[in-house]
Coordinates of C-alpha atoms in Angstrom, one line a residue:
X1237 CA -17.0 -20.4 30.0
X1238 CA -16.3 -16.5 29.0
X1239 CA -12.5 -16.1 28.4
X1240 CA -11.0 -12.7 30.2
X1241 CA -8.4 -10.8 28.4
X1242 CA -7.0 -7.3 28.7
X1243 CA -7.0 -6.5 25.2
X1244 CA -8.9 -8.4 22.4
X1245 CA -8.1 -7.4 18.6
X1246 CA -10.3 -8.0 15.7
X1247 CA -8.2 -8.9 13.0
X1248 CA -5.2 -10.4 12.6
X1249 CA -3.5 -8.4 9.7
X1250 CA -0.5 -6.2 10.1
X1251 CA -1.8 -3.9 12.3
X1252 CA -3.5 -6.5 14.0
X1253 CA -0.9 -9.3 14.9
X1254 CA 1.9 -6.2 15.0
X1255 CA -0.3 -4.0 17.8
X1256 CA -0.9 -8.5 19.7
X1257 CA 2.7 -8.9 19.8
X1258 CA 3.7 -5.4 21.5
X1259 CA 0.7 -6.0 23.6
X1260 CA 2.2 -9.5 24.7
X1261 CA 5.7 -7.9 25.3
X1262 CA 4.3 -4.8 27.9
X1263 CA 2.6 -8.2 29.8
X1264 CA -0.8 -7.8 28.6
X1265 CA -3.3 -11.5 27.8
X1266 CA -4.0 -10.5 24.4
X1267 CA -6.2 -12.5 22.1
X1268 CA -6.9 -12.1 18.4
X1269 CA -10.0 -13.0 16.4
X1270 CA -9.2 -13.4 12.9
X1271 CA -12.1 -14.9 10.0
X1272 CA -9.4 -15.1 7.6
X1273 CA -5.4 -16.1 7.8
X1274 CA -3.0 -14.6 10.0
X1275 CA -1.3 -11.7 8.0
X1276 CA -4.2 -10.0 6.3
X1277 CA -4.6 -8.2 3.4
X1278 CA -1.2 -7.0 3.1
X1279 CA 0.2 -10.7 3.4
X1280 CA -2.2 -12.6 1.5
X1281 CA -4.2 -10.4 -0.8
X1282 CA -1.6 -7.7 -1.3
X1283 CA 1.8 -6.1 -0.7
X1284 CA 3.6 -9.5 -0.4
X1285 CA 2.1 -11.3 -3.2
X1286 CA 1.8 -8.7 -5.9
X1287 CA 5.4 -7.8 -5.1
X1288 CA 6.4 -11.6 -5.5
X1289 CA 4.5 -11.4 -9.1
X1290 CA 6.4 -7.8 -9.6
X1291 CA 9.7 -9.8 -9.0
X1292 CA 8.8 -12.6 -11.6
X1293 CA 7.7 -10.1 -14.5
X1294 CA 11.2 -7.5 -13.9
X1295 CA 13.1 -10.6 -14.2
X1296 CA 11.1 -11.9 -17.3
X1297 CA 11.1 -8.6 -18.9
X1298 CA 15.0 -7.9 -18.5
X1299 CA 15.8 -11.5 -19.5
X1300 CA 13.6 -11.5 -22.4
X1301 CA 13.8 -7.4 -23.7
X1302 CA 17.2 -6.6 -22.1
X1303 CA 19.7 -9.1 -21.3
X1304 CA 21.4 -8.2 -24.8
X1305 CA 22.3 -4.8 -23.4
X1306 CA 24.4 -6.7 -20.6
X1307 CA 26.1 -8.7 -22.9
X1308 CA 24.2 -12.1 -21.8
X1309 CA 23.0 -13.4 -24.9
X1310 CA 19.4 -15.3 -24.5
X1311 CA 16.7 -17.1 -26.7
X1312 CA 13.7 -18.8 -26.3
X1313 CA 12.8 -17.0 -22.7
X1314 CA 9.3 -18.1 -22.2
X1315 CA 7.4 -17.8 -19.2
X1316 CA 6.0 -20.5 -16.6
X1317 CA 3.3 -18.6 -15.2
X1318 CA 2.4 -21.7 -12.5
X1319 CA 6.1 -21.9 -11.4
X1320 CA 5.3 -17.8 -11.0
X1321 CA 2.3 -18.4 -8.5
X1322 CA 4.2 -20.9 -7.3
X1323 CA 6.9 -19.1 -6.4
X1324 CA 4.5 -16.4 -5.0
X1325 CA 2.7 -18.8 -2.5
X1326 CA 5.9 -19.9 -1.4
X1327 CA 6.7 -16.7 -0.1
X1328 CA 3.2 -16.3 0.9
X1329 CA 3.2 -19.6 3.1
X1330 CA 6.7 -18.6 5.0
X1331 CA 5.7 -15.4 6.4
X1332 CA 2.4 -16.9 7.4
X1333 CA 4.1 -20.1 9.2
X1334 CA 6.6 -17.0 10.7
X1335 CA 2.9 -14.6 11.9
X1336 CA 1.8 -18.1 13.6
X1337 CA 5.3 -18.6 15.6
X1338 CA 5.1 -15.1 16.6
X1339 CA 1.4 -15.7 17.9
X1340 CA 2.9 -19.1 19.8
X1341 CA 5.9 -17.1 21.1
X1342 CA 3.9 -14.5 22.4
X1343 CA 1.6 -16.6 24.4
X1344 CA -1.4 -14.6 22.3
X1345 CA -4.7 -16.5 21.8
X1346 CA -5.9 -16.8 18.2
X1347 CA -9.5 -17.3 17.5
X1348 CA -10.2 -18.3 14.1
X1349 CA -13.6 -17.2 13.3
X1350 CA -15.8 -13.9 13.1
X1351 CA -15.8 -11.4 16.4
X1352 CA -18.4 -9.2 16.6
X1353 CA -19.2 -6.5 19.7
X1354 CA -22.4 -7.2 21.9
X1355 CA -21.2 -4.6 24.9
X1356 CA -21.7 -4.8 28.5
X1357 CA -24.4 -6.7 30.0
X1358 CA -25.4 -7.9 32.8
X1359 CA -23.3 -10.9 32.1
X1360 CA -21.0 -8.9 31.1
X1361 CA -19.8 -6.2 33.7
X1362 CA -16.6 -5.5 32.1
X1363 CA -16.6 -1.9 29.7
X1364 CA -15.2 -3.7 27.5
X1365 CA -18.6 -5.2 27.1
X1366 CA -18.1 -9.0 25.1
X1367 CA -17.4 -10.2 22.1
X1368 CA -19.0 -13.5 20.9
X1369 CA -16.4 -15.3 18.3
X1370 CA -18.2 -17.4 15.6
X1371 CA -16.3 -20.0 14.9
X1372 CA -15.1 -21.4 11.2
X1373 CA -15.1 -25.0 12.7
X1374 CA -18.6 -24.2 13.2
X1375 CA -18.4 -25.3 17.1
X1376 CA -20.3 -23.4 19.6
X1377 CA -19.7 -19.5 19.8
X1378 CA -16.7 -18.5 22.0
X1379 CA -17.6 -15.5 24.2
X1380 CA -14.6 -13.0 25.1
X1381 CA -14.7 -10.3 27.7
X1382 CA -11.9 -8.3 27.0
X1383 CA -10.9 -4.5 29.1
X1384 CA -10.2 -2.8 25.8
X1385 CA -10.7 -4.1 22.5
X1386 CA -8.7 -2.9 19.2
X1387 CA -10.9 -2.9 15.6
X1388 CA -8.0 -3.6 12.9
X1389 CA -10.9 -5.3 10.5
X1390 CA -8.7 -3.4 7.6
X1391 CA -10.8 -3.5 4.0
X1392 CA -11.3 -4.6 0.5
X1393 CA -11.4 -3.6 -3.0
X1394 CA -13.5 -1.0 -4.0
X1395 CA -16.1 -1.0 -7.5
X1396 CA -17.5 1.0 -9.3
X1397 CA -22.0 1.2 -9.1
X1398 CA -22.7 -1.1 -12.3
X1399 CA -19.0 -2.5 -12.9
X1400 CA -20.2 -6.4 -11.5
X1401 CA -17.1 -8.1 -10.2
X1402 CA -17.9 -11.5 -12.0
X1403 CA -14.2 -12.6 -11.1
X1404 CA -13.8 -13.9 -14.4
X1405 CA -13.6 -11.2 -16.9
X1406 CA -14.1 -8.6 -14.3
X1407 CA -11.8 -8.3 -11.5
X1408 CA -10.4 -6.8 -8.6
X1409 CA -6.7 -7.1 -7.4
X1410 CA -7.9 -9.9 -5.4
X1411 CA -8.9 -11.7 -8.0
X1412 CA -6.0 -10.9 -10.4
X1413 CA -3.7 -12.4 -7.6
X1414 CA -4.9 -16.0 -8.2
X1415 CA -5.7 -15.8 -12.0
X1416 CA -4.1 -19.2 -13.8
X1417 CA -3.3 -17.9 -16.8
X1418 CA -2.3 -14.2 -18.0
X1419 CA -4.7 -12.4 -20.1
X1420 CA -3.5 -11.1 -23.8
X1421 CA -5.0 -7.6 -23.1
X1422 CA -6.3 -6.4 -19.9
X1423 CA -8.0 -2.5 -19.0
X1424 CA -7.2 -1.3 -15.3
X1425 CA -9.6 1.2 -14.5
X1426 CA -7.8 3.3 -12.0
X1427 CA -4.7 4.6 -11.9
X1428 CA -3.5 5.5 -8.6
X1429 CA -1.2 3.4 -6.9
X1430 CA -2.1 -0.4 -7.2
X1431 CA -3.4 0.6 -10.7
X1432 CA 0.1 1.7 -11.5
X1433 CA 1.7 -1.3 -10.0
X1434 CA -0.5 -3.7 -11.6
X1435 CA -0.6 -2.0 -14.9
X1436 CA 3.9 -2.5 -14.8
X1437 CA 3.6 -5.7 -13.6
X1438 CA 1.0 -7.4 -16.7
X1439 CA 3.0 -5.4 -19.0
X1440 CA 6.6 -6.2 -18.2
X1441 CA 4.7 -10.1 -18.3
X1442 CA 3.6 -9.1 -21.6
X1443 CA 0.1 -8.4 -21.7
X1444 CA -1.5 -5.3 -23.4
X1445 CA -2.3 -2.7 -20.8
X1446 CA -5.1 0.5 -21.2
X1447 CA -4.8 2.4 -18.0
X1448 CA -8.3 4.6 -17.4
X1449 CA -8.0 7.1 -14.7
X1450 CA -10.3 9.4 -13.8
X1451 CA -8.1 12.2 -12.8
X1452 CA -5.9 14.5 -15.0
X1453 CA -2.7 12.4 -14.1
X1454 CA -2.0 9.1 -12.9
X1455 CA -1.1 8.4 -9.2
X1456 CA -2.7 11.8 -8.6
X1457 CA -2.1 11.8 -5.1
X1458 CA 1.8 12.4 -5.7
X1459 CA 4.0 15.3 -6.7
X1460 CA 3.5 16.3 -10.2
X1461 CA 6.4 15.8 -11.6
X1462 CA 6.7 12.5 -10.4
X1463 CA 2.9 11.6 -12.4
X1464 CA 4.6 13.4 -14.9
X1465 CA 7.6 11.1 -15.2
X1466 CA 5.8 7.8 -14.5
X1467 CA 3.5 8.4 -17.7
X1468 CA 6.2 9.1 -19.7
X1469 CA 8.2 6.3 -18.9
X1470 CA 5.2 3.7 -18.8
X1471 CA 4.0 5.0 -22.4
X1472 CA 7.5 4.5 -23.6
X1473 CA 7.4 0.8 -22.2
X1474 CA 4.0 0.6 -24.4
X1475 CA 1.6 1.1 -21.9
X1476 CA -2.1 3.0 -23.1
X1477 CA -2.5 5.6 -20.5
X1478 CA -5.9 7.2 -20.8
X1479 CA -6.4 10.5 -18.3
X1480 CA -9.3 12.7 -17.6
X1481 CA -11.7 9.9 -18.6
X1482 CA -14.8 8.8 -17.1
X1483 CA -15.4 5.3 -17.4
X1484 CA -19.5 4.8 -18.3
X1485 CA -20.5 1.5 -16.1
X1486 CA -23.1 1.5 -18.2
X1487 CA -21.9 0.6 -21.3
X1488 CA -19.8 -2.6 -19.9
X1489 CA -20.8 -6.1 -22.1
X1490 CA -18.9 -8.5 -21.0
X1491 CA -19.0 -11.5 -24.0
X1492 CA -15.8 -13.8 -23.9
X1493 CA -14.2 -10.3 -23.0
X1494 CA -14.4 -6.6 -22.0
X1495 CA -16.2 -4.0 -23.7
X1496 CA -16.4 -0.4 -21.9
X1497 CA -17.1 3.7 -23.0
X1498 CA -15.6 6.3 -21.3
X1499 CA -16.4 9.8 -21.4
X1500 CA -13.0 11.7 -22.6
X1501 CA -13.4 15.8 -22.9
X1502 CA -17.2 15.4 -24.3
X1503 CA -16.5 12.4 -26.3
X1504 CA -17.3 8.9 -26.2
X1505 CA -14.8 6.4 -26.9
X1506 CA -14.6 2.5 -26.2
X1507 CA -12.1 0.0 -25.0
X1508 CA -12.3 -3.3 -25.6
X1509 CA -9.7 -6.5 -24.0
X1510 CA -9.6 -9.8 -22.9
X1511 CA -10.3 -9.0 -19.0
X1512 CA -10.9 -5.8 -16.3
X1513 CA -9.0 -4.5 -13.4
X1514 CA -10.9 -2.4 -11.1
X1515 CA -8.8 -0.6 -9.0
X1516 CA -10.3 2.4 -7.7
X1517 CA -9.7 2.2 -3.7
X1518 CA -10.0 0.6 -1.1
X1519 CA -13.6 0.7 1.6
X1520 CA -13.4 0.1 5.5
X1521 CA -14.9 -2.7 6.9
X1522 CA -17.2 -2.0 9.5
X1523 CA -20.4 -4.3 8.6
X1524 CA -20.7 -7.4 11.4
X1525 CA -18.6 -6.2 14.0
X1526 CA -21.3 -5.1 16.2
X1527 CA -20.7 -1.2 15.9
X1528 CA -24.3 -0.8 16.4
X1529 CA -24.0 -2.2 19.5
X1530 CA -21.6 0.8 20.9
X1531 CA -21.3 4.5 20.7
X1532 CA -18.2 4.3 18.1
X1533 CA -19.1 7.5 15.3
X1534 CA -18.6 6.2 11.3
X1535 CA -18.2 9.3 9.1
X1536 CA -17.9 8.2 5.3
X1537 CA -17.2 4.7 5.6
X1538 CA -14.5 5.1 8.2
X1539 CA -14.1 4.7 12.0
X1540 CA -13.5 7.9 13.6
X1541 CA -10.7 8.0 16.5
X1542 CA -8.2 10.3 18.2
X1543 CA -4.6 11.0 18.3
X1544 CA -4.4 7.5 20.1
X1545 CA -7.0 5.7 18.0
X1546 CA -9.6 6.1 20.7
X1547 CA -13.0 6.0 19.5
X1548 CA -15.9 7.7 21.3
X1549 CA -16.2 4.3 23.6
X1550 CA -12.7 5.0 25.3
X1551 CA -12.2 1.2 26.0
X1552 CA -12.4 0.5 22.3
X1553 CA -9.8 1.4 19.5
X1554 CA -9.3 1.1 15.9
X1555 CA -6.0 1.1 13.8
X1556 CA -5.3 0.8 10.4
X1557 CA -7.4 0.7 7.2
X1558 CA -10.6 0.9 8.7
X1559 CA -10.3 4.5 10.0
X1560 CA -8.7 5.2 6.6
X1561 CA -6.0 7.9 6.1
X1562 CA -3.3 6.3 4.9
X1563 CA -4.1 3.1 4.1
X1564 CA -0.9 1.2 4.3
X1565 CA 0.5 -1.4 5.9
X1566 CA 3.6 0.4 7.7
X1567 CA 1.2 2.9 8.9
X1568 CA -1.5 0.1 10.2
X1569 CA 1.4 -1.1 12.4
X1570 CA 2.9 1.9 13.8
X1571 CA -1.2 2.6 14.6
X1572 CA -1.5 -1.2 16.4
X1573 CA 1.7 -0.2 18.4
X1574 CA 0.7 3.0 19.5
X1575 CA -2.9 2.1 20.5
X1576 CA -1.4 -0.7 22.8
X1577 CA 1.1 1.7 24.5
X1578 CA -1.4 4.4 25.1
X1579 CA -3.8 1.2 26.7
X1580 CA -0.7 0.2 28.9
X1581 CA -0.5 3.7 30.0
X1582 CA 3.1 4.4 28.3
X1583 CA 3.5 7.7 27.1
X1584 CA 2.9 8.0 23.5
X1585 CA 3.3 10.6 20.1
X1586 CA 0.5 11.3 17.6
X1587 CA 2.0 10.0 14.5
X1588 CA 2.6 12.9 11.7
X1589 CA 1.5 11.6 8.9
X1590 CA 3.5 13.9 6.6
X1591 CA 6.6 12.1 7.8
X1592 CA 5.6 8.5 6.4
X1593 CA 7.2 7.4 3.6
X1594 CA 4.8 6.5 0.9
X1595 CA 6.0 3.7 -2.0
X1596 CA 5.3 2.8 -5.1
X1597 CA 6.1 -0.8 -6.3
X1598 CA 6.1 -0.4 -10.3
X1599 CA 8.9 -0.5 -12.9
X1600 CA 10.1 2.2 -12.6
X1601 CA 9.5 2.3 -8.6
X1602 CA 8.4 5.8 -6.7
X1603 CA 8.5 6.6 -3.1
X1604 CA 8.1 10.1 -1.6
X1605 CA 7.9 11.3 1.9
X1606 CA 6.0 15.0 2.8
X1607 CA 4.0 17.5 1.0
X1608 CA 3.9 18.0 -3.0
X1609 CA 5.1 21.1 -4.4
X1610 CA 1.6 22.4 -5.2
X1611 CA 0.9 21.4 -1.1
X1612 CA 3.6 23.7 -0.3
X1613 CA 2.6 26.8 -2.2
X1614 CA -0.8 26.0 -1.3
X1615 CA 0.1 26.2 2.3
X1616 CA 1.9 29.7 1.7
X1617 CA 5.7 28.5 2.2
X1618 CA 8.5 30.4 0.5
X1619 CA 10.2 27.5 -1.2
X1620 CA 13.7 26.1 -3.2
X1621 CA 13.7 23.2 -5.2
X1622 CA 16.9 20.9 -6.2
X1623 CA 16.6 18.3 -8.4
X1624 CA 18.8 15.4 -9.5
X1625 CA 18.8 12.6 -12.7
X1626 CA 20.1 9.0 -12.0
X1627 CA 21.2 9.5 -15.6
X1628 CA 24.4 11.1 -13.6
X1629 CA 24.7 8.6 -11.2
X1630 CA 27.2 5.8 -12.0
X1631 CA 25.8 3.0 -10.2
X1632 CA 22.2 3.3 -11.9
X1633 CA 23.9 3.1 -15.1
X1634 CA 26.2 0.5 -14.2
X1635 CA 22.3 -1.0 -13.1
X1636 CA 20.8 -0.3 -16.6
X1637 CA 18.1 1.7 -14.8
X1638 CA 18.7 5.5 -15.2
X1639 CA 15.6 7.2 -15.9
X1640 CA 13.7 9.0 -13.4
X1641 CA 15.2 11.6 -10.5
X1642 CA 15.1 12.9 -6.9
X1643 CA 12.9 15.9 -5.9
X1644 CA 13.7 17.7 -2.8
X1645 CA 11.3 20.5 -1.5
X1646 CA 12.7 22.6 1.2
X1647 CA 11.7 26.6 3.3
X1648 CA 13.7 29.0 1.8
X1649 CA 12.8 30.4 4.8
X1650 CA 14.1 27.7 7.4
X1651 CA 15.9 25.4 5.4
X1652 CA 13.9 23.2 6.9
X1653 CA 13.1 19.8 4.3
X1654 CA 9.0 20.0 3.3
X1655 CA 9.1 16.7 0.9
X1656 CA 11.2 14.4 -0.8
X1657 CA 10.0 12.9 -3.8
X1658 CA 12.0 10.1 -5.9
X1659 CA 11.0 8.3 -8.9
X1660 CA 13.7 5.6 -10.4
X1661 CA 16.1 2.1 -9.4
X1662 CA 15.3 1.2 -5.7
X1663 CA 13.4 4.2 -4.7
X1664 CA 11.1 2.6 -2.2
X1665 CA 14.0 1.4 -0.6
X1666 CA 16.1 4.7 -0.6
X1667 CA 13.1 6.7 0.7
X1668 CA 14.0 5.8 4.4
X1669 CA 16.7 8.4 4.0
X1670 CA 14.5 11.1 3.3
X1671 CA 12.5 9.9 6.0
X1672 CA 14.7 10.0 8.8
X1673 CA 16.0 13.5 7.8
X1674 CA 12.5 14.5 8.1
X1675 CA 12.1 13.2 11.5
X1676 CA 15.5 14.7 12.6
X1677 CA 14.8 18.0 11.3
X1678 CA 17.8 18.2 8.5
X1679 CA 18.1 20.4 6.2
X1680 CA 19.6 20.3 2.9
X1681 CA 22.7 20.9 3.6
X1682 CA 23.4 18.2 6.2
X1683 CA 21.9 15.4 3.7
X1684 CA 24.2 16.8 1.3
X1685 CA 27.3 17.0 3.6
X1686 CA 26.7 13.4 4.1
X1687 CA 29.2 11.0 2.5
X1688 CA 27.6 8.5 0.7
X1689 CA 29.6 6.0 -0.8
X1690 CA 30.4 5.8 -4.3
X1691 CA 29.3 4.1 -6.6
X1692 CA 25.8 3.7 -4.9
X1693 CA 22.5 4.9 -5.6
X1694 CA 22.7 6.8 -2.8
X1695 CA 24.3 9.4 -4.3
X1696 CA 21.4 10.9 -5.5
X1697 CA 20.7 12.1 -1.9
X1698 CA 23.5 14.1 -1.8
X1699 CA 23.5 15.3 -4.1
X1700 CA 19.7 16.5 -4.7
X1701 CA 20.3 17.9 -1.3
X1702 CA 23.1 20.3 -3.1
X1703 CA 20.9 20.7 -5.8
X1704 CA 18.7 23.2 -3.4
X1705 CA 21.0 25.4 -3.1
X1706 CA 22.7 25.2 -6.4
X1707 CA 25.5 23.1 -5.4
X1708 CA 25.6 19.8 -6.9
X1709 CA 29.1 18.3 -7.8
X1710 CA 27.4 16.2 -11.3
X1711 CA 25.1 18.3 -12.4

């Protein structure tokens, strides 16, 4: 017999499970459909475990390279790379047995299998139409008839045409998560942010890293000074960062190792390591959900919705990676939360997505929040720049981390703060600052009036924030 529910959600990753939960608190029978595990992408294939492996190798690195410079004397550091997955799936595991509590608590209905759309029917009345579950137990296909339905199907690595993802000596971060053993020498073609990320991680583990990216700068997609800083301080490390390069698929052999050309200012030149990283983005998935089967519009891989992650079928929504924008996890959830509000009839914001702090998890970390400097002139403000070094900043030397700064953009005009931009110790975690003083409107000078206690790396706030005007105290 056909199951009702108010809302049924196709995918139980962050924005999935996140958008159930709210759904179950405003009183709404809420089921999920999920092919995979609780959690996702973000929990399973990415942010959790490759920050678990970023953990291992910042320890490994300062124990082996840098302990000497804290006075802790250490010899014959090797490396356990099992104990490291180990460790990783560990982590993993807990959150996943936590996602599953939260499910029971909730009272929400998981369905562990693949949901696809057939729409109304005469068997069907509902506008939700129904959505037949097959099952991974392989028992008989559930049927669902939900009143609105929520696509958080989210996505997976993108390739390259010719670049074969043989798992084995060609990978994507999905592969790299469960490798055994670490490669001597690996290429990462791509170098925006999970390039980045990666390309810190194997090298602070001590594997050979050649970043290829495509672009004239690494994590392009950030202000320039911050790609500017990153490649400095990732070629100092020892990391091969290759820009402006177009990698030929063509020319890949792949014999007991990697062999690849890429086209560098006219010229030809060849790479050759142990194994590949492909990491140029991420695509939607929208194949065997049963889009066909409704009215929902797909422009360039990606669902398209409105301010409240409608689609053109109002009874049907879609949060998270597969309508693309930003494709993070913190954003997928904030999407899941709003599109459940909106179907309980609460009154609800479209999210700026200007004011979203975005992160970078390398060694050194980045983080920024609001437009570039090159966005801002592009978009005709009159602006003031203040910037600060952690090199002045007692507790990141007290740390042993001090390169790298904090950028703050502002309106000469208003005052008003157009982007923060941070590259250095902690700064995915000190971002929230920035963000909440975008989202409150503050200018320079209230962050900078701000008393942050010393010594913390919070300083840097304040005193960036002076910095705009030409008033910081360490400068």
């Amino acid at each position: 017999m056909a199951q009702e529910y108010d809302i049924v959600i196709l995918g139980g990753g962050t924005g999935g499970y996140v958008a159930a939960i709210r759904a179950a608190q405003l009183g709404l029978k809420t089921a999920i459909v999920e092919k995979g595990k609780l959690g996702g992408t973000c929990l399973h294939k990415g942010c959790i475990p490759s920050k678990a492996l970023l953990r291992s190798a910042e320890v490994y690195h300062t124990a082996k390279d840098r302990a000497h410079e804290f006075g802790v004397i250490t010899s014959d550091v090797t490396l356990d790379f099992s104990v490291v997955q180990k460790r990783k799936q560990s982590i993993v595991d807990q959150l996943h047995q936590g996602v599953q509590g939260l499910m029971k608590k909730g009272k929400i209905d998981v369905y562990e299998g693949t949901g696809r759309m057939l729409g109304p029917s005469i068997f069907s009345p509902s506008p939700g139409g129904t959505i037949s579950v097959e099952m991974n137990n392989g028992k008989e296909n559930e049927m669902l008839i939900p009143k609105n339905v929520v696509l958080a199907t989210g996505s997976r690595p993108r390739t390259l045409p010719g670049l074969t993802i043989d798992k084995e000596f060609v990978m994507t971060s999905d592969e790299a998560l469960e490798m055994t053993e670490l490669p001597k020498s690996i290429i990462i073609v791509g170098g925006g942010v999970i390039g980045i990320e990666w390309a810190s991680m194997l090298h602070d583990f001590g594997v050979e890293v050649t970043v290829i990216e495509y672009a004239d700068r690494i994590i392009p997609t950030e202000d320039d000074a911050i790609s500017k800083e990153m490649k400095k301080i990732l070629e100092k490390k020892g990391i091969t960062i290759v820009t402006s390069a177009k990698v030929v698929s063509e020319t890949l052999k792949v014999d007991n190792g990697v062999t690849i050309e890429a086209e560098i200012k006219g010229e030809m030149q060849s790479f050759q390591a142990e194994k590949m990283l492909v990491s140029v983005g991420r695509q939607a998935n929208v194949e065997n959900i049963g889009i066909e089967n409704t009215d929902i519009v797909v422009e360039n891989g990606f669902v398209q919705v409105s301010d409240t992650y409608q689609t053109k079928e109002s009874h049907i929504y879609a949060i998270g990676d597969v309508i693309g924008g930003l494709q993070l996890a913190h954003v997928a959830s904030h999407e899941g939360i709003t599109a459940v509000e909106h179907i309980a009839g609460e009154d609800v914001h479209a999210m700026e997505t200007e004011k979203v702090a975005r992160c970078v998890y390398s060694n050194p970390e980045a983080s920024s929040v609001g437009m570039t400097e090159a966005q801002a002139k592009e978009r005709g403000y009159n602006i003031k720049t203040g910037k600060f070094s952690f090199k002045a900043i007692g507790k990141a030397l007290v740390y042993g981390e001090s390169d790298g700064f904090v950028k703050i953009i502002a309106d000469k005009d208003t005052n008003d703060i157009l982007g923060v931009h941070m590259i250095g110790p902690h700064a995915t975690d000190l971002i929230s600052e920035a963000g909440l003083a975008m989202v409150l409107d503050a200018t320079p000078w209230e962050i900078g009036s701000t008393i942050h206690p010393h010594p913390t790396l919070s300083e840097i706030m304040g005193e960036a924030a002076l910095a705009v005007d030409g008033k910081a105290i360490h400068s």
